[in-house]
JSON list of C-alpha atoms in Angstrom, two decimals:
[
{"chain": "A", "resi": 1, "resn": "MET", "atom": "CA", "xyz": [-8.53, -12.98, -22.18]},
{"chain": "A", "resi": 2, "resn": "LYS", "atom": "CA", "xyz": [-7.08, -14.21, -18.98]},
{"chain": "A", "resi": 3, "resn": "THR", "atom": "CA", "xyz": [-7.36, -17.80, -18.34]},
{"chain": "A", "resi": 4, "resn": "ILE", "atom": "CA", "xyz": [-9.12, -19.05, -15.15]},
{"chain": "A", "resi": 5, "resn": "PRO", "atom": "CA", "xyz": [-6.16, -20.19, -13.30]},
{"chain": "A", "resi": 6, "resn": "LYS", "atom": "CA", "xyz": [-4.32, -16.88, -13.96]},
{"chain": "A", "resi": 7, "resn": "LYS", "atom": "CA", "xyz": [-7.45, -14.88, -12.46]},
{"chain": "A", "resi": 8, "resn": "ILE", "atom": "CA", "xyz": [-7.39, -17.28, -9.44]},
{"chain": "A", "resi": 9, "resn": "ALA", "atom": "CA", "xyz": [-3.68, -16.65, -8.84]},
{"chain": "A", "resi": 10, "resn": "GLU", "atom": "CA", "xyz": [-4.35, -12.67, -9.20]},
{"chain": "A", "resi": 11, "resn": "HIS", "atom": "CA", "xyz": [-7.17, -12.79, -6.79]},
{"chain": "A", "resi": 12, "resn": "LEU", "atom": "CA", "xyz": [-5.37, -14.95, -4.29]},
{"chain": "A", "resi": 13, "resn": "PHE", "atom": "CA", "xyz": [-2.41, -12.57, -4.48]},
{"chain": "A", "resi": 14, "resn": "PHE", "atom": "CA", "xyz": [-4.49, -9.58, -3.36]},
{"chain": "A", "resi": 15, "resn": "ILE", "atom": "CA", "xyz": [-6.28, -11.46, -0.53]},
{"chain": "A", "resi": 16, "resn": "LYS", "atom": "CA", "xyz": [-2.70, -12.47, 1.18]},
{"chain": "A", "resi": 17, "resn": "ASP", "atom": "CA", "xyz": [-1.98, -11.00, 4.63]},
{"chain": "A", "resi": 18, "resn": "ILE", "atom": "CA", "xyz": [1.72, -11.38, 4.14]},
{"chain": "A", "resi": 19, "resn": "HIS", "atom": "CA", "xyz": [3.77, -10.36, 0.99]},
{"chain": "A", "resi": 20, "resn": "SER", "atom": "CA", "xyz": [7.25, -11.02, 0.20]},
{"chain": "A", "resi": 21, "resn": "PHE", "atom": "CA", "xyz": [9.36, -8.24, -1.05]},
{"chain": "A", "resi": 22, "resn": "ASN", "atom": "CA", "xyz": [8.77, -8.89, -4.81]},
{"chain": "A", "resi": 23, "resn": "GLU", "atom": "CA", "xyz": [5.07, -9.36, -4.00]},
{"chain": "A", "resi": 24, "resn": "ALA", "atom": "CA", "xyz": [4.84, -5.97, -2.28]},
{"chain": "A", "resi": 25, "resn": "ALA", "atom": "CA", "xyz": [6.60, -4.28, -4.96]},
{"chain": "A", "resi": 26, "resn": "ALA", "atom": "CA", "xyz": [3.94, -5.46, -7.49]},
{"chain": "A", "resi": 27, "resn": "TYR", "atom": "CA", "xyz": [1.08, -4.91, -5.02]},
{"chain": "A", "resi": 28, "resn": "LEU", "atom": "CA", "xyz": [2.26, -1.31, -4.53]},
{"chain": "A", "resi": 29, "resn": "ASP", "atom": "CA", "xyz": [2.99, -0.94, -8.22]},
{"chain": "A", "resi": 30, "resn": "LEU", "atom": "CA", "xyz": [6.87, 0.25, -7.55]},
{"chain": "A", "resi": 31, "resn": "SER", "atom": "CA", "xyz": [10.07, -0.74, -8.84]},
{"chain": "A", "resi": 32, "resn": "LYS", "atom": "CA", "xyz": [12.17, -3.18, -6.82]},
{"chain": "A", "resi": 33, "resn": "SER", "atom": "CA", "xyz": [14.76, -0.35, -6.32]},
{"chain": "A", "resi": 34, "resn": "HIS", "atom": "CA", "xyz": [12.20, 2.28, -5.21]},
{"chain": "A", "resi": 35, "resn": "LEU", "atom": "CA", "xyz": [10.82, -0.33, -2.53]},
{"chain": "A", "resi": 36, "resn": "TYR", "atom": "CA", "xyz": [14.36, -1.06, -1.24]},
{"chain": "A", "resi": 37, "resn": "ARG", "atom": "CA", "xyz": [15.13, 2.61, -0.93]},
{"chain": "A", "resi": 38, "resn": "LEU", "atom": "CA", "xyz": [12.01, 2.84, 1.15]},
{"chain": "A", "resi": 39, "resn": "THR", "atom": "CA", "xyz": [12.77, 0.08, 3.18]},
{"chain": "A", "resi": 40, "resn": "SER", "atom": "CA", "xyz": [16.51, 1.22, 3.76]},
{"chain": "A", "resi": 41, "resn": "ASN", "atom": "CA", "xyz": [15.49, 4.48, 4.90]},
{"chain": "A", "resi": 42, "resn": "ASN", "atom": "CA", "xyz": [12.60, 2.99, 7.15]},
{"chain": "A", "resi": 43, "resn": "ASP", "atom": "CA", "xyz": [10.00, 4.84, 5.36]},
{"chain": "A", "resi": 44, "resn": "ILE", "atom": "CA", "xyz": [7.57, 1.99, 5.18]},
{"chain": "A", "resi": 45, "resn": "PRO", "atom": "CA", "xyz": [6.88, -0.70, 7.83]},
{"chain": "A", "resi": 46, "resn": "PHE", "atom": "CA", "xyz": [8.46, -4.19, 6.93]},
{"chain": "A", "resi": 47, "resn": "PHE", "atom": "CA", "xyz": [9.47, -7.38, 8.91]},
{"chain": "A", "resi": 48, "resn": "ARG", "atom": "CA", "xyz": [12.67, -9.18, 8.57]},
{"chain": "A", "resi": 49, "resn": "PRO", "atom": "CA", "xyz": [12.19, -12.30, 10.85]},
{"chain": "A", "resi": 50, "resn": "GLY", "atom": "CA", "xyz": [15.45, -14.07, 9.76]},
{"chain": "A", "resi": 51, "resn": "GLY", "atom": "CA", "xyz": [17.56, -11.05, 9.42]},
{"chain": "A", "resi": 52, "resn": "ARG", "atom": "CA", "xyz": [17.59, -11.41, 5.53]},
{"chain": "A", "resi": 53, "resn": "LYS", "atom": "CA", "xyz": [14.27, -11.66, 3.68]},
{"chain": "A", "resi": 54, "resn": "ILE", "atom": "CA", "xyz": [11.93, -8.77, 3.93]},
{"chain": "A", "resi": 55, "resn": "TYR", "atom": "CA", "xyz": [8.13, -9.32, 4.35]},
{"chain": "A", "resi": 56, "resn": "PHE", "atom": "CA", "xyz": [5.30, -7.04, 4.63]},
{"chain": "A", "resi": 57, "resn": "LYS", "atom": "CA", "xyz": [1.70, -6.96, 5.98]},
{"chain": "A", "resi": 58, "resn": "ARG", "atom": "CA", "xyz": [-0.84, -5.99, 3.49]},
{"chain": "A", "resi": 59, "resn": "ALA", "atom": "CA", "xyz": [-2.71, -3.79, 6.09]},
{"chain": "A", "resi": 60, "resn": "ASP", "atom": "CA", "xyz": [0.66, -1.93, 6.42]},
{"chain": "A", "resi": 61, "resn": "LEU", "atom": "CA", "xyz": [1.03, -1.52, 2.70]},
{"chain": "A", "resi": 62, "resn": "ASP", "atom": "CA", "xyz": [-2.59, -0.35, 2.31]},
{"chain": "A", "resi": 63, "resn": "ALA", "atom": "CA", "xyz": [-2.15, 2.29, 5.21]},
{"chain": "A", "resi": 64, "resn": "TRP", "atom": "CA", "xyz": [1.08, 3.45, 3.62]},
{"chain": "A", "resi": 65, "resn": "MET", "atom": "CA", "xyz": [-0.62, 4.07, 0.27]},
{"chain": "A", "resi": 66, "resn": "LEU", "atom": "CA", "xyz": [-3.38, 5.93, 1.77]},
{"chain": "A", "resi": 67, "resn": "ARG", "atom": "CA", "xyz": [-1.19, 8.33, 3.84]},
{"chain": "A", "resi": 68, "resn": "ASN", "atom": "CA", "xyz": [-1.53, 12.14, 2.86]},
{"chain": "A", "resi": 69, "resn": "PRO", "atom": "CA", "xyz": [-4.96, 11.97, 1.49]},
{"chain": "A", "resi": 70, "resn": "ILE", "atom": "CA", "xyz": [-5.72, 15.24, -0.78]},
{"chain": "A", "resi": 71, "resn": "LYS", "atom": "CA", "xyz": [-9.10, 16.26, -0.16]},
{"chain": "A", "resi": 72, "resn": "SER", "atom": "CA", "xyz": [-11.40, 17.48, -3.07]},
{"chain": "A", "resi": 73, "resn": "ASN", "atom": "CA", "xyz": [-12.65, 20.85, -3.49]},
{"chain": "A", "resi": 74, "resn": "PHE", "atom": "CA", "xyz": [-16.10, 19.65, -2.49]},
{"chain": "A", "resi": 75, "resn": "GLN", "atom": "CA", "xyz": [-14.77, 18.27, 0.81]},
{"chain": "A", "resi": 76, "resn": "ILE", "atom": "CA", "xyz": [-13.09, 21.53, 1.60]},
{"chain": "A", "resi": 77, "resn": "GLU", "atom": "CA", "xyz": [-15.90, 23.75, 1.04]},
{"chain": "A", "resi": 78, "resn": "ARG", "atom": "CA", "xyz": [-18.19, 21.33, 2.99]},
{"chain": "A", "resi": 79, "resn": "GLU", "atom": "CA", "xyz": [-15.75, 21.34, 5.95]},
{"chain": "A", "resi": 80, "resn": "ALA", "atom": "CA", "xyz": [-15.63, 25.16, 5.69]},
{"chain": "A", "resi": 81, "resn": "SER", "atom": "CA", "xyz": [-19.34, 25.40, 5.83]},
{"chain": "A", "resi": 82, "resn": "LEU", "atom": "CA", "xyz": [-19.90, 23.02, 8.85]},
{"chain": "A", "resi": 83, "resn": "GLN", "atom": "CA", "xyz": [-17.20, 25.19, 10.71]},
{"chain": "A", "resi": 84, "resn": "SER", "atom": "CA", "xyz": [-18.84, 28.28, 10.03]},
{"chain": "A", "resi": 85, "resn": "LEU", "atom": "CA", "xyz": [-22.13, 26.86, 11.21]},
{"chain": "A", "resi": 86, "resn": "LEU", "atom": "CA", "xyz": [-20.51, 25.87, 14.49]},
{"chain": "A", "resi": 87, "resn": "LYS", "atom": "CA", "xyz": [-19.16, 29.30, 15.09]}
]
């Protein structure tokens, strides 16, 4: 069972608007090397205010995780039936 301070720390972690590199790796559940590769290839939005440390906006991390959605069969069938009704 987790202690109350640990639960509070976890909750605060997920409501922060700005994350450090290590926090972002944990938030995204990625290895640090994978996140470093994403930043070096400019595949994920990030900020480098002093030219050294890397920071991320949580909203940008959320948007990055939600890119390329895969529709369920139900969604595809519903869209197809709606399109056939509009024709």
